[in-house]
Structure formats: C-alpha cells, structure tokens
PDB file of C-alpha atoms in Angstrom:
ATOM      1  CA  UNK A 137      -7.102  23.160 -22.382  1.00  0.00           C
ATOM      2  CA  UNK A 138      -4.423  25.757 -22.556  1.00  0.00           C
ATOM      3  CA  UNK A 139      -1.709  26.022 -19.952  1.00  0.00           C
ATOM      4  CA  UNK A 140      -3.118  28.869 -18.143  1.00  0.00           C
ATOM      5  CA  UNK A 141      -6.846  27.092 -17.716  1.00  0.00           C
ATOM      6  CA  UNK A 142      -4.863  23.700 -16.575  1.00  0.00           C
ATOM      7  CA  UNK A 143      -2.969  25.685 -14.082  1.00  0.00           C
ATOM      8  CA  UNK A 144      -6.660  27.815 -13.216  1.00  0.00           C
ATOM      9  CA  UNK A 145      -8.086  24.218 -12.634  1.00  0.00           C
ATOM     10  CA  UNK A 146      -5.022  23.352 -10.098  1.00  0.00           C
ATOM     11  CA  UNK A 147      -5.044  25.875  -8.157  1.00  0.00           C
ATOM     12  CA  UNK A 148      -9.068  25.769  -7.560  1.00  0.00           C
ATOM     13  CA  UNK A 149      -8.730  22.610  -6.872  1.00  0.00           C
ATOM     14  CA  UNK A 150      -5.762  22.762  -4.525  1.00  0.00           C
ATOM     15  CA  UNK A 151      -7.643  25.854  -2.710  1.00  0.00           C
ATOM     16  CA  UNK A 152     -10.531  23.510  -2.246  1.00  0.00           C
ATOM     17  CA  UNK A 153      -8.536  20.726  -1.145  1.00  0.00           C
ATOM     18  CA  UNK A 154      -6.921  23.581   1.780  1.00  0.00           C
ATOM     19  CA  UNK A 155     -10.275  24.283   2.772  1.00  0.00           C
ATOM     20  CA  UNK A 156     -11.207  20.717   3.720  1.00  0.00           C
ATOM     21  CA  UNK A 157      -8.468  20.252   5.320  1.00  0.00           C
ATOM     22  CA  UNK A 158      -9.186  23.270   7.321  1.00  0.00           C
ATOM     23  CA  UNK A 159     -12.530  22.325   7.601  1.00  0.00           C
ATOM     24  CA  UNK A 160     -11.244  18.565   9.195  1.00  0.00           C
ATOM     25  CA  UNK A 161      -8.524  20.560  11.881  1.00  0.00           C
ATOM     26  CA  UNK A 162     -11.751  22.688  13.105  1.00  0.00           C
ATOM     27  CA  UNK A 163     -13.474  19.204  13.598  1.00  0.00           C
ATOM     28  CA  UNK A 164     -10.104  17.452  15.058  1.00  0.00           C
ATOM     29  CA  UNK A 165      -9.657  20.599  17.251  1.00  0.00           C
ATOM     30  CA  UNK A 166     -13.099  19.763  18.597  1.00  0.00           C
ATOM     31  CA  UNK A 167     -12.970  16.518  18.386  1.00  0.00           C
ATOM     32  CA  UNK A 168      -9.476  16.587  20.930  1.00  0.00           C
ATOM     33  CA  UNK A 169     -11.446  16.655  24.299  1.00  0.00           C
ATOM     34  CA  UNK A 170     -14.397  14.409  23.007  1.00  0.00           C
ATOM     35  CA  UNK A 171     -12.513  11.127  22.493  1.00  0.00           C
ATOM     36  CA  UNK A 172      -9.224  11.479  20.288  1.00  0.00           C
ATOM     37  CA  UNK A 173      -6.999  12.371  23.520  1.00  0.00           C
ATOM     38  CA  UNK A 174      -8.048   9.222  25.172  1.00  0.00           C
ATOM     39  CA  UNK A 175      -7.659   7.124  22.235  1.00  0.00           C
ATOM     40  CA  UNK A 176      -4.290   7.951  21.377  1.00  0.00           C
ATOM     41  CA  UNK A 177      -2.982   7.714  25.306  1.00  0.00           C
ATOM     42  CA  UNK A 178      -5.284   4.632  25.810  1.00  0.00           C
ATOM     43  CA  UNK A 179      -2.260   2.143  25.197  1.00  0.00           C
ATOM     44  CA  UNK A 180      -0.300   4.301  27.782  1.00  0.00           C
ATOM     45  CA  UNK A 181      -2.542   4.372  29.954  1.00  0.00           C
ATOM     46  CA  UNK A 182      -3.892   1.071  30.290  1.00  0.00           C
ATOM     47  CA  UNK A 183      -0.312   0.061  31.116  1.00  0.00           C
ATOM     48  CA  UNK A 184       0.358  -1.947  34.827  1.00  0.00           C
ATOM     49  CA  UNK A 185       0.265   0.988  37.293  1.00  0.00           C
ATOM     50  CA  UNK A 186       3.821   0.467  38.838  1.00  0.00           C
ATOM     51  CA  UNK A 187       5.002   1.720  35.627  1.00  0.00           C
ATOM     52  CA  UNK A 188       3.723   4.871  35.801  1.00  0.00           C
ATOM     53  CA  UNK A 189       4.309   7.374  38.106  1.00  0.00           C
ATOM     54  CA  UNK A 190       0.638   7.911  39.627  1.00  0.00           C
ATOM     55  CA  UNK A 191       0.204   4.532  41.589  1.00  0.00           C
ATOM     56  CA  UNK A 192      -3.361   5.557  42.647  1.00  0.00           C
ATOM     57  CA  UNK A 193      -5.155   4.436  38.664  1.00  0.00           C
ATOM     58  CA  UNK A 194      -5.068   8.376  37.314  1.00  0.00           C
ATOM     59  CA  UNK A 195      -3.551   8.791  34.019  1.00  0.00           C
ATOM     60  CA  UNK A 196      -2.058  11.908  32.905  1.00  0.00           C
ATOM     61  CA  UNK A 197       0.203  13.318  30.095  1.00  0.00           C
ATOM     62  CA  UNK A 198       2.315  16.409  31.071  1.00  0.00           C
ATOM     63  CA  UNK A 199       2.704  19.513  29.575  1.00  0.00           C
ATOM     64  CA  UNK A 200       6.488  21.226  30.475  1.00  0.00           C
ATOM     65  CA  UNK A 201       5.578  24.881  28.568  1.00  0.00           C
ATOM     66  CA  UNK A 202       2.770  27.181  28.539  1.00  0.00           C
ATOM     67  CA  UNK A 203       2.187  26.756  24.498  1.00  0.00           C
ATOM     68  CA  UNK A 204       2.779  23.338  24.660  1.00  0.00           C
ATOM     69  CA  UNK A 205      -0.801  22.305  24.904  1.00  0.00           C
ATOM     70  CA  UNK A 206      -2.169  24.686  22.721  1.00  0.00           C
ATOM     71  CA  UNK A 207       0.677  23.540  20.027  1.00  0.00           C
ATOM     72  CA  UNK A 208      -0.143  20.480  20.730  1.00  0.00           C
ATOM     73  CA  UNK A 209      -3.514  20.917  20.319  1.00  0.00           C
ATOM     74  CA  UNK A 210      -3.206  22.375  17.052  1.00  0.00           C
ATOM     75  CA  UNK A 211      -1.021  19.273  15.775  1.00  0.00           C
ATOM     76  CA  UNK A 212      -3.041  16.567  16.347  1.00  0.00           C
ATOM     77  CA  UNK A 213      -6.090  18.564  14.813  1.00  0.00           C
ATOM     78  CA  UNK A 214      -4.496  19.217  11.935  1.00  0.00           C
ATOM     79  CA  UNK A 215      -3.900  15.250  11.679  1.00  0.00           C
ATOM     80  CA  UNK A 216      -6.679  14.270  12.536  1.00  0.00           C
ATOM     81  CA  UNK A 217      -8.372  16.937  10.216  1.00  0.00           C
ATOM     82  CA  UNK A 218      -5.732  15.624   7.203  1.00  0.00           C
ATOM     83  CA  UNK A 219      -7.457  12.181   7.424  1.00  0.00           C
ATOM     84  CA  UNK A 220     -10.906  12.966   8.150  1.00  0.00           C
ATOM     85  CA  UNK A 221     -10.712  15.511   5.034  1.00  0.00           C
ATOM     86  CA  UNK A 222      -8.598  12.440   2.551  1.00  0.00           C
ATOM     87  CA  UNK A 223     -11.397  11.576   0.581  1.00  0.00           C
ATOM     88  CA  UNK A 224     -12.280  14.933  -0.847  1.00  0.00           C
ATOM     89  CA  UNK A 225      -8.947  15.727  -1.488  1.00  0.00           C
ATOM     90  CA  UNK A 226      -8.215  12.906  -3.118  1.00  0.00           C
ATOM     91  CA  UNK A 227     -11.202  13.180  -4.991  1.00  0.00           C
ATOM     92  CA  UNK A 228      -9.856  16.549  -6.174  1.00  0.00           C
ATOM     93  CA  UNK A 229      -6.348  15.182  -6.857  1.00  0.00           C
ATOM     94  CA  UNK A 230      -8.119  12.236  -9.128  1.00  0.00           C
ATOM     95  CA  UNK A 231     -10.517  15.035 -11.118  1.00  0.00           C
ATOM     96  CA  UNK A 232      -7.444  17.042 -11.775  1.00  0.00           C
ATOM     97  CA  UNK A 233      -5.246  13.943 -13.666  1.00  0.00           C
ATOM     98  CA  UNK A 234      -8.265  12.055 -14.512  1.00  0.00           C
ATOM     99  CA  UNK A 235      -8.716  13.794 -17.774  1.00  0.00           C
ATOM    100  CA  UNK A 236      -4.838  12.653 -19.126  1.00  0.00           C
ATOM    101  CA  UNK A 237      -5.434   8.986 -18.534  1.00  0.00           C
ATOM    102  CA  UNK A 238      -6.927   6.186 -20.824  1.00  0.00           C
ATOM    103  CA  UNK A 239      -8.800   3.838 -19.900  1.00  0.00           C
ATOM    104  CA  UNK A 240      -7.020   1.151 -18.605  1.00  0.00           C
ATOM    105  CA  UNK A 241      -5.036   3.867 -16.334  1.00  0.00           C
ATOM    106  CA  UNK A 242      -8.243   5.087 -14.921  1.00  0.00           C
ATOM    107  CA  UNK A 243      -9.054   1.600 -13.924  1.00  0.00           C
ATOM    108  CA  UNK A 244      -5.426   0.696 -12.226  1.00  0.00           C
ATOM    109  CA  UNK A 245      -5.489   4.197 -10.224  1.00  0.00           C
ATOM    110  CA  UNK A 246      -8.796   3.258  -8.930  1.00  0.00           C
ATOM    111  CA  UNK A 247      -7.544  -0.006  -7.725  1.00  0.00           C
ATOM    112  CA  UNK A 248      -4.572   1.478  -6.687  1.00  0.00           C
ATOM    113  CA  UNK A 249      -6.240   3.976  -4.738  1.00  0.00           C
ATOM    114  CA  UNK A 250      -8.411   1.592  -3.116  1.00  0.00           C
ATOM    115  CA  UNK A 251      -5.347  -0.555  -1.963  1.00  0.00           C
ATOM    116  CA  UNK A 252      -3.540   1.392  -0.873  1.00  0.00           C
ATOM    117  CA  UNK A 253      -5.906   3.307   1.684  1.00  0.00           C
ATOM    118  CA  UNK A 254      -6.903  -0.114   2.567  1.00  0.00           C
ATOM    119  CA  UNK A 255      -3.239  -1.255   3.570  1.00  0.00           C
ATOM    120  CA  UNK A 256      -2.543   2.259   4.791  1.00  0.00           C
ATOM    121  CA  UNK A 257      -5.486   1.894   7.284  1.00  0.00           C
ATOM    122  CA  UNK A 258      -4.639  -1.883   8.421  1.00  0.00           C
ATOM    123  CA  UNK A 259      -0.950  -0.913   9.198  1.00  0.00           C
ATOM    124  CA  UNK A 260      -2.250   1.993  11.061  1.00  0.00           C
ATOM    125  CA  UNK A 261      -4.583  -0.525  13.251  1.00  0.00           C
ATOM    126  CA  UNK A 262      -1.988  -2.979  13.083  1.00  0.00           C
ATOM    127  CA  UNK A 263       0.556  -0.511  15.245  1.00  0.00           C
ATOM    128  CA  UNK A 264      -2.270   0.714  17.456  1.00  0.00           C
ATOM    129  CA  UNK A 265      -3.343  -2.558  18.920  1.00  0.00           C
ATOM    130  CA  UNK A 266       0.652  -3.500  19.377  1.00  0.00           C
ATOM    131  CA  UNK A 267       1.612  -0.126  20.617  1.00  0.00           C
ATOM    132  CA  UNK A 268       0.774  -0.858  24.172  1.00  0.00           C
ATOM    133  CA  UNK A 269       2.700  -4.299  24.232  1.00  0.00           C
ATOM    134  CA  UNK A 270       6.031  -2.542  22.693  1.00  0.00           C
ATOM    135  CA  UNK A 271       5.890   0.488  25.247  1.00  0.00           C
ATOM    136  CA  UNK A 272       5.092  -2.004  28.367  1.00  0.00           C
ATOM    137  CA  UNK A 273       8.208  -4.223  27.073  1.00  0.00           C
ATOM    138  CA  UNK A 274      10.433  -0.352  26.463  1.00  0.00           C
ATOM    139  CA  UNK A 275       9.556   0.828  30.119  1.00  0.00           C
ATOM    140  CA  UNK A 276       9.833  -2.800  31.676  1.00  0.00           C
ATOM    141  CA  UNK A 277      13.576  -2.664  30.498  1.00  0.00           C
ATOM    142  CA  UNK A 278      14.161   0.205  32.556  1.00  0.00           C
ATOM    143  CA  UNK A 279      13.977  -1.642  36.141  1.00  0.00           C
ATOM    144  CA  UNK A 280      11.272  -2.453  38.940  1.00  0.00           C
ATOM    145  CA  UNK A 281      12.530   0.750  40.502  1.00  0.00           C
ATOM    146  CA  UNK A 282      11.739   3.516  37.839  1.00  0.00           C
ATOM    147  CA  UNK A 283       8.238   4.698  37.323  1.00  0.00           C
ATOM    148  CA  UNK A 284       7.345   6.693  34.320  1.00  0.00           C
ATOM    149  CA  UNK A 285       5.483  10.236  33.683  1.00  0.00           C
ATOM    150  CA  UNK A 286       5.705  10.666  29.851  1.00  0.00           C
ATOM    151  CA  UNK A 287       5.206  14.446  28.422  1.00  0.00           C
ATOM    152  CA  UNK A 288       2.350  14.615  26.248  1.00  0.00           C
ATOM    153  CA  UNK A 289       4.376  15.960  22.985  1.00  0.00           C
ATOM    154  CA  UNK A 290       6.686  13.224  23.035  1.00  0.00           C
ATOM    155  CA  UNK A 291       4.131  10.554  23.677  1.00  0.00           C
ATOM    156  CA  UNK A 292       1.772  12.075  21.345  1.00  0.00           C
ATOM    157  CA  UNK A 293       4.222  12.286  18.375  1.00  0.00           C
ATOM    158  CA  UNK A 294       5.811   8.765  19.521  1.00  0.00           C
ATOM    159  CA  UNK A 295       2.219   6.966  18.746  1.00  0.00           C
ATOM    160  CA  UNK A 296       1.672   9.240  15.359  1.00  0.00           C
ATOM    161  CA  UNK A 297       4.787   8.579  14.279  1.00  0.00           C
ATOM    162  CA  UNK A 298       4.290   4.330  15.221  1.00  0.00           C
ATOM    163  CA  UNK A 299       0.989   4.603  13.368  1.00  0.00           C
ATOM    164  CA  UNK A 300       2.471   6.165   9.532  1.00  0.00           C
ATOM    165  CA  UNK A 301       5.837   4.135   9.935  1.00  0.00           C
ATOM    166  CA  UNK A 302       3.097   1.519  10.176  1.00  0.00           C
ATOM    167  CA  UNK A 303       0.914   2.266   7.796  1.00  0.00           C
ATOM    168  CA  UNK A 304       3.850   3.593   5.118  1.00  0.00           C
ATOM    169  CA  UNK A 305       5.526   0.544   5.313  1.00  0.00           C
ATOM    170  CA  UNK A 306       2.498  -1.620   4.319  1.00  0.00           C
ATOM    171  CA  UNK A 307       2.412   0.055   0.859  1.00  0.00           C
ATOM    172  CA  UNK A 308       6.014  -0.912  -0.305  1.00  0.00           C
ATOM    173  CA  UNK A 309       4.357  -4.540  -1.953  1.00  0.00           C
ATOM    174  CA  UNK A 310       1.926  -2.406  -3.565  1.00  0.00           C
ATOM    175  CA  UNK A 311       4.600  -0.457  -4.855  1.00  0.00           C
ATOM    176  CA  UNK A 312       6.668  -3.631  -6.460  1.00  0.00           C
ATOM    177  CA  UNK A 313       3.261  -4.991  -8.056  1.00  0.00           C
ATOM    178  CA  UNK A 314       2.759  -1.720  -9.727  1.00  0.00           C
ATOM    179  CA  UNK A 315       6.218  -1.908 -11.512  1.00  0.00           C
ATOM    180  CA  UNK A 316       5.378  -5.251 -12.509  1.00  0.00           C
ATOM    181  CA  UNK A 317       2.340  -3.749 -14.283  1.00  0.00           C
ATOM    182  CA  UNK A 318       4.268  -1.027 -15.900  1.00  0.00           C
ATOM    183  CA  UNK A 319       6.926  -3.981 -17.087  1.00  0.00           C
ATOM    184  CA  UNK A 320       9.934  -2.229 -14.437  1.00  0.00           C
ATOM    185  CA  UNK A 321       9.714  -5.499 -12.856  1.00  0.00           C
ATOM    186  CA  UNK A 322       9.220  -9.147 -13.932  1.00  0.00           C
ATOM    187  CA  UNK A 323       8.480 -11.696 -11.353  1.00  0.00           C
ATOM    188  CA  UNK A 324      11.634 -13.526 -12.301  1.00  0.00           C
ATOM    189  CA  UNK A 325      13.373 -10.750 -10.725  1.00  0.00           C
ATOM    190  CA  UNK A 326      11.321 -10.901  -7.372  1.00  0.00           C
ATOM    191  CA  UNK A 327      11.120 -14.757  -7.638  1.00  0.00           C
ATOM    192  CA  UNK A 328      15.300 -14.530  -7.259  1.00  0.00           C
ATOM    193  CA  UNK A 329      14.887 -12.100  -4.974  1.00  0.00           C
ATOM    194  CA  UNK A 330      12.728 -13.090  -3.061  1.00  0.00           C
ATOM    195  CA  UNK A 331      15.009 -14.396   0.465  1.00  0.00           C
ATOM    196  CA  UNK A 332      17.000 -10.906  -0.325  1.00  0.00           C
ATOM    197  CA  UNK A 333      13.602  -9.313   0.276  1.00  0.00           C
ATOM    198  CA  UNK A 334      12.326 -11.164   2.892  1.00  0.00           C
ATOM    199  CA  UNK A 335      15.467 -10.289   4.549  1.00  0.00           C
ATOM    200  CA  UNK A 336      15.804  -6.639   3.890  1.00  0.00           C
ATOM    201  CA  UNK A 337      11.888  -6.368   5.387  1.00  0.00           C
ATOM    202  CA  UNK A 338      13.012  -7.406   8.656  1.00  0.00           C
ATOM    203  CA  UNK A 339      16.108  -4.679   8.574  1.00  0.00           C
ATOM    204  CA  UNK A 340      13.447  -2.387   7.529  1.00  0.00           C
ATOM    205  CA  UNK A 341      11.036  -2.920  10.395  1.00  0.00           C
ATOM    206  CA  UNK A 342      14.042  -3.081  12.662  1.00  0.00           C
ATOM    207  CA  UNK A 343      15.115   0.505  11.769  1.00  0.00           C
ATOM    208  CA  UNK A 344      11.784   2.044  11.252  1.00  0.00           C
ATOM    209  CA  UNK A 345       9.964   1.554  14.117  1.00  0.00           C
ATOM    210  CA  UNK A 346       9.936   4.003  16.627  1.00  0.00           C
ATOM    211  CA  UNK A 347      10.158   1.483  19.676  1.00  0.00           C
ATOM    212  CA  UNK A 348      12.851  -0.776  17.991  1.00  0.00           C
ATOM    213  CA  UNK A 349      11.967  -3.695  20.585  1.00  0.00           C
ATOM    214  CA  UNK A 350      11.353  -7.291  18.725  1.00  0.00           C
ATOM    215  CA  UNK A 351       8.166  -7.597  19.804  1.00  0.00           C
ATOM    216  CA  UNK A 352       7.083  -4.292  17.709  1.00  0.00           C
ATOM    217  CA  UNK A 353       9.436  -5.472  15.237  1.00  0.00           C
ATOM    218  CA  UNK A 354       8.144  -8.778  14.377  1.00  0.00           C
ATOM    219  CA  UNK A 355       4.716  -7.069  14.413  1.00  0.00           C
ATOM    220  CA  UNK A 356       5.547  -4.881  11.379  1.00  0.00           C
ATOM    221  CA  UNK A 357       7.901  -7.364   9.477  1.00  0.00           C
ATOM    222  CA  UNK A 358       5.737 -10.598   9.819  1.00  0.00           C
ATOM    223  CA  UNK A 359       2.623  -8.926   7.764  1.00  0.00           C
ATOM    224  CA  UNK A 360       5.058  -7.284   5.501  1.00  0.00           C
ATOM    225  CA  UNK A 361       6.607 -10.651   4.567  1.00  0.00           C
ATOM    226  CA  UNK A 362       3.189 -11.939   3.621  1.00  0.00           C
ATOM    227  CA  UNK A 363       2.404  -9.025   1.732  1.00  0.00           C
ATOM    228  CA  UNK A 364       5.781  -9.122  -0.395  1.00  0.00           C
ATOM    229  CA  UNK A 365       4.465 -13.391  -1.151  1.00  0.00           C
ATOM    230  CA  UNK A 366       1.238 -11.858  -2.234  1.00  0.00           C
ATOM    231  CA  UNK A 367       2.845  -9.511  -4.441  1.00  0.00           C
ATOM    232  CA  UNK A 368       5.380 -11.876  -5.983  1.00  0.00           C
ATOM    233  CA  UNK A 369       2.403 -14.184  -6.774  1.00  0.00           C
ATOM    234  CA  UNK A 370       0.505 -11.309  -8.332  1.00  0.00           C
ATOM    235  CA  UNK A 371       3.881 -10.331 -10.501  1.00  0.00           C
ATOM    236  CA  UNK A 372       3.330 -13.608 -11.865  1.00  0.00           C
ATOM    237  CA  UNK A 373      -0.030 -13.780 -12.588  1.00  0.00           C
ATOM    238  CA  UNK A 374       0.485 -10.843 -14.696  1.00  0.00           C
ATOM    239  CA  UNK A 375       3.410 -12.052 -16.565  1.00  0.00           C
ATOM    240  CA  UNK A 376       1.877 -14.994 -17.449  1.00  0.00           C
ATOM    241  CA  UNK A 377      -1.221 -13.424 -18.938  1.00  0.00           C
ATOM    242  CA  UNK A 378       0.906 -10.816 -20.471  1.00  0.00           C
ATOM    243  CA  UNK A 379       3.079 -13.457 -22.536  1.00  0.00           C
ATOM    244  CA  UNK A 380      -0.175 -15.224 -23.425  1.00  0.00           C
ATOM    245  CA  UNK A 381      -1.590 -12.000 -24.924  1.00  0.00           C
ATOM    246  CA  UNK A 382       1.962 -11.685 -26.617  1.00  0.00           C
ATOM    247  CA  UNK A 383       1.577 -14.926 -28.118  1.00  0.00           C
ATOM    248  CA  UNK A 384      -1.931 -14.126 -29.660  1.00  0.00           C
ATOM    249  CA  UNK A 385      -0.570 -11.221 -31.344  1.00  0.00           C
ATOM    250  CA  UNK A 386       2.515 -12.549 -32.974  1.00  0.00           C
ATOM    251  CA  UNK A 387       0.778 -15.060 -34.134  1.00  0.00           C
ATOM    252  CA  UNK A 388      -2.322 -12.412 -35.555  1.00  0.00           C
ATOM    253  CA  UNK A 389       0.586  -9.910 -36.899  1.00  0.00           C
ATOM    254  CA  UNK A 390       0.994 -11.537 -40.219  1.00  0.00           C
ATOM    255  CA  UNK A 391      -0.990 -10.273 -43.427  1.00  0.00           C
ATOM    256  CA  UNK A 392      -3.291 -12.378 -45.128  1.00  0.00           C
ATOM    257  CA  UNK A 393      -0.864 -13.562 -48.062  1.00  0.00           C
ATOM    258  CA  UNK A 394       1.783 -14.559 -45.195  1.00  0.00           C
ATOM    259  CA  UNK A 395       2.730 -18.089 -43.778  1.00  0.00           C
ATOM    260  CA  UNK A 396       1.938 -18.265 -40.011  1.00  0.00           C
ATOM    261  CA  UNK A 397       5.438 -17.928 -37.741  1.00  0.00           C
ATOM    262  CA  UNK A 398       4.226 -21.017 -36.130  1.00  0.00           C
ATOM    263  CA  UNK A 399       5.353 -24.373 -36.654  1.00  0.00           C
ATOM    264  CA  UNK A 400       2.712 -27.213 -37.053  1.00  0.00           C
ATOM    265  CA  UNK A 401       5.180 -29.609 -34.505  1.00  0.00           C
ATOM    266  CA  UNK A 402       3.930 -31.010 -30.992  1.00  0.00           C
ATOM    267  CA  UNK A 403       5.385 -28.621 -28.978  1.00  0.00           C
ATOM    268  CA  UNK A 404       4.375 -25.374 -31.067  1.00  0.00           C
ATOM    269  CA  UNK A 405       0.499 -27.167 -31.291  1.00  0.00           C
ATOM    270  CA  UNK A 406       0.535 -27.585 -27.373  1.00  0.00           C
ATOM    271  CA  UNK A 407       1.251 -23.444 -26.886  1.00  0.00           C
ATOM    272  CA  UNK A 408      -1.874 -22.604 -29.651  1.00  0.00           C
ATOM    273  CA  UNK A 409      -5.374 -22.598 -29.254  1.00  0.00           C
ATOM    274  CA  UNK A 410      -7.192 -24.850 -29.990  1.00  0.00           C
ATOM    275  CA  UNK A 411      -9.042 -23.617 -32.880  1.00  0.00           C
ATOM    276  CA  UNK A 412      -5.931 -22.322 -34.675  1.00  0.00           C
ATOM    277  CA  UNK A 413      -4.361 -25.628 -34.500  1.00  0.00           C
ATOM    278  CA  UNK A 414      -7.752 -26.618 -36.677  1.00  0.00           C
ATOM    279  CA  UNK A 415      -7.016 -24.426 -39.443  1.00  0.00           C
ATOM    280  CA  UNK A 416      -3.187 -25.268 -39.372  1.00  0.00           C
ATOM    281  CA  UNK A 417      -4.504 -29.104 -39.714  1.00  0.00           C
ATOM    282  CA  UNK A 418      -7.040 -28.389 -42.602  1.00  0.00           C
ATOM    283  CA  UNK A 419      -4.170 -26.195 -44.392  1.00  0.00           C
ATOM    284  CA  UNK A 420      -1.883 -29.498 -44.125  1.00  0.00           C
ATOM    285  CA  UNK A 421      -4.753 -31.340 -45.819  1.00  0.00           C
ATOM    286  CA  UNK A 422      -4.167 -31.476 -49.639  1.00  0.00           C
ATOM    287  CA  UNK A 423      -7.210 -29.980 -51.847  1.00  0.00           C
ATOM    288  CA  UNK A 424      -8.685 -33.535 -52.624  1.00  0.00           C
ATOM    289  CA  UNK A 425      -8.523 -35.853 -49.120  1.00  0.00           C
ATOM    290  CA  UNK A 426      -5.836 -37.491 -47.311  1.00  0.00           C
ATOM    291  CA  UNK A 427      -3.426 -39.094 -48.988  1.00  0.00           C
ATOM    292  CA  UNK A 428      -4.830 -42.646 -48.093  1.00  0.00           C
ATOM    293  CA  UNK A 429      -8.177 -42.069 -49.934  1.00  0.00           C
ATOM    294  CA  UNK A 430      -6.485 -41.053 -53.416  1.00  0.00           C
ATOM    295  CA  UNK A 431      -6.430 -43.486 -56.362  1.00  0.00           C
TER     296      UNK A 431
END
C-alpha cells in the first residue's frame, strides 16, 4: 500500500473507532440514572451514617453549579462509553498494524492484549471493593465531631481516578516481561533487582493512590509485589529456553565439511542432546571396531 491508502485506512478506521465511542457515551448517558450513579457512590454511601451529613439513611451527592450535573453527566458517559466501546476499537487499532507484523508478533500482541485487559480489569475491581474501607479510614481521621457531604464532581472523579491508578498500575509487570521478550531485559537483571523493585512498588502505591492511607496502600502494593515475582519467574523461563535454542543453533551453524564447536568431554556431553552425543560417540569410533577387538 502506498502512503496515501495507509493513511486512507487510518483515518477510516480512527472515524469508526469515534463513532463507537460516541455510540458507548449515548449508552453511558443513559445508562447514568439506571444503575452507574449508584454503583460508583455505593462505597460512599454504604459508609456508617455518623459520617455523613444526613443522619436519617438518605444518601446524596451535591451539585454546587447549575452545569455541574449536566458536565458531570457528560463525563462519566463518555467513560463509561470509552470502555463499553474498547473492544471495537481495539479491534480497529489491531486491523490497522496487523498487516506489518509476522507471525510470532501477531501471536505476542494477542497475548498481550489479552493480559493486559485482564489485569487492567482486576485492578479496577481490586480498588472498587477497597474504596469504601480507604474513604471510611480518610473521613474517620477527621474526628467524631465532623460529618461529611461530599460534592458529586469531586467524589465522582476521586473513585475514577482510584479505579485507573488501580488498574494502570497492574500493567507495569506486564510491561518488564515484555522487555524480557524483546531481549531489553534479562532476568539476571530483575533477579538483582528484585528487593529494589519490591521496594520501589510500595513508594509507587504510596504516591499514586488517590487516598494515600495504608490500608489503600497495601491494597495496591501487595498484588503488585506478586505480580513483579510472577514476572521475574516468567523472565526466566524465557531466558532459559532462549539459551537452549541458542545452543541448538551454534551447534547446527557449521557446514557439512566442518568439525563440530563442541567438545566430546563430560561437561560439554551433559549440555547436548542426547542423540548428538550418539553421533559424536560413533565419530570417535575408528572405521574397523574398538580398539580392544583389533588383532
């Protein structure tokens, strides 16, 4: 294809990703007054009553502005439309670049892709079902004498914001696994590493999360920690298979008239297959029998 039909392809293909998108916001604009309001101020709500400010078991967000509901309206439709529409813009994103990759890049992107909406997803779920622990721990701090009436935009953008911090974070093992693949990064590195790492996570989940209480905290760092073991174990998986496979072809890069770069000794015949230590045995045999059986 010629520049001007690659750029024709991207920007069909971005125009169709726009209109499911807007598609999703119509949906999550909808969708607002049917169930998505009270799921995202469910953890507020469900919160002792003394610490909000109407005693009597209503639960309310406020609104300070006359646009502010209708802006805020629009946001978390848009969201909520953005996720709802992923997989066929994705789908568009992966028909665009899927024609430059071979085949063992098609089959890591896939994977990729897969993973990483999966850990996406269970950070997001993660933070949701710790959000109302963190904010009852946050308002407790305040006193026994201050009850709270939170605004709806700053609530609102507090638990979206709790929920991609979340979600974000639980992609940066992926991330280190996939420059092991690409050789950036050998598990040697990560295995010396690896206390640094486990370290920096819980800086990282310290500074990143919108509550900043431990609770919250230890919530986002604890499953990051594991993730960051499984990753380091993967890194070495992979390295070991990949110096096997090096092994195999040093040993089959030599021509036919050429001595084999291996040496017939214990510790060379422990690292080679089996049947290739065979034919280095018969090639030590002279022509006519071991030397025991000649006259």
């Amino acid at each position: 294809m010629s520049l001007i039909a690659h750029l024709t392809e991207l920007r069909n293909r971005v125009a169709k990703s726009l209109l499911a998108i807007a598609l999703g916001t119509v949906v999550g604009f909808l969708w607002y007054d049917h169930g998505l309001l009270t799921f995202l101020s469910d953890p507020y709500c469900r919160l002792p009553n003394e610490l909000r400010l109407q005693g009597d078991g209503d639960c309310r967000l406020v609104v300070l502005d006359v646009f502010g509901g209708v802006l805020l309206r629009l946001k978390i439709a848009f969201i909520a439309g953005t996720v709802l529409s992923s997989p066929f813009w994705l789908y568009q994103l992966w028909a665009f670049v899927t024609p430059g990759l071979k085949r063992n890049e098609k089959r890591y992107t896939i994977g990729f892709v897969v993973a990483s909406t999966t850990l996406f997803a269970l950070g997001s779920v993660l933070a949701y079902l710790t959000l109302r622990k963190g904010l009852e721990l946050l308002l407790t701090l305040a006193g026994d004498e201050v009850a709270f009436q939170l605004t709806a935009e700053l609530y609102l953008g507090f638990v979206i914001s709790l929920l991609i911090a979340f979600g974000l974070s639980f992609e940066l093992p992926l991330i280190a696994v996939a420059l092991n693949l690409v050789g950036v990064l050998s598990y040697q590195a990560l295995k010396k590493s690896r206390r640094w790492i486990f370290f920096l996570t819980i800086v990282f989940a310290a500074f990143v999360t919108p509550t900043q209480d431990p609770f919250t905290m230890l919530a986002m760092a604890g499953p990051m920690v594991l993730l960051f073991e499984m990753a380091i174990q993967i890194a070495r998986f992979v390295d070991r298979r990949r110096a096997r496979r090096a092994d195999l072809e040093h040993f089959h890069d030599v021509d036919d008239d050429e001595a084999s770069p291996l040496d017939a000794t214990p510790s060379a015949l422990e690292t080679t297959p089996p049947a290739y230590v065979d034919d280095l045995r018969r090639e030590d045999q002279p022509a006519d029998g071991p030397a025991h059986t000649r006259g």
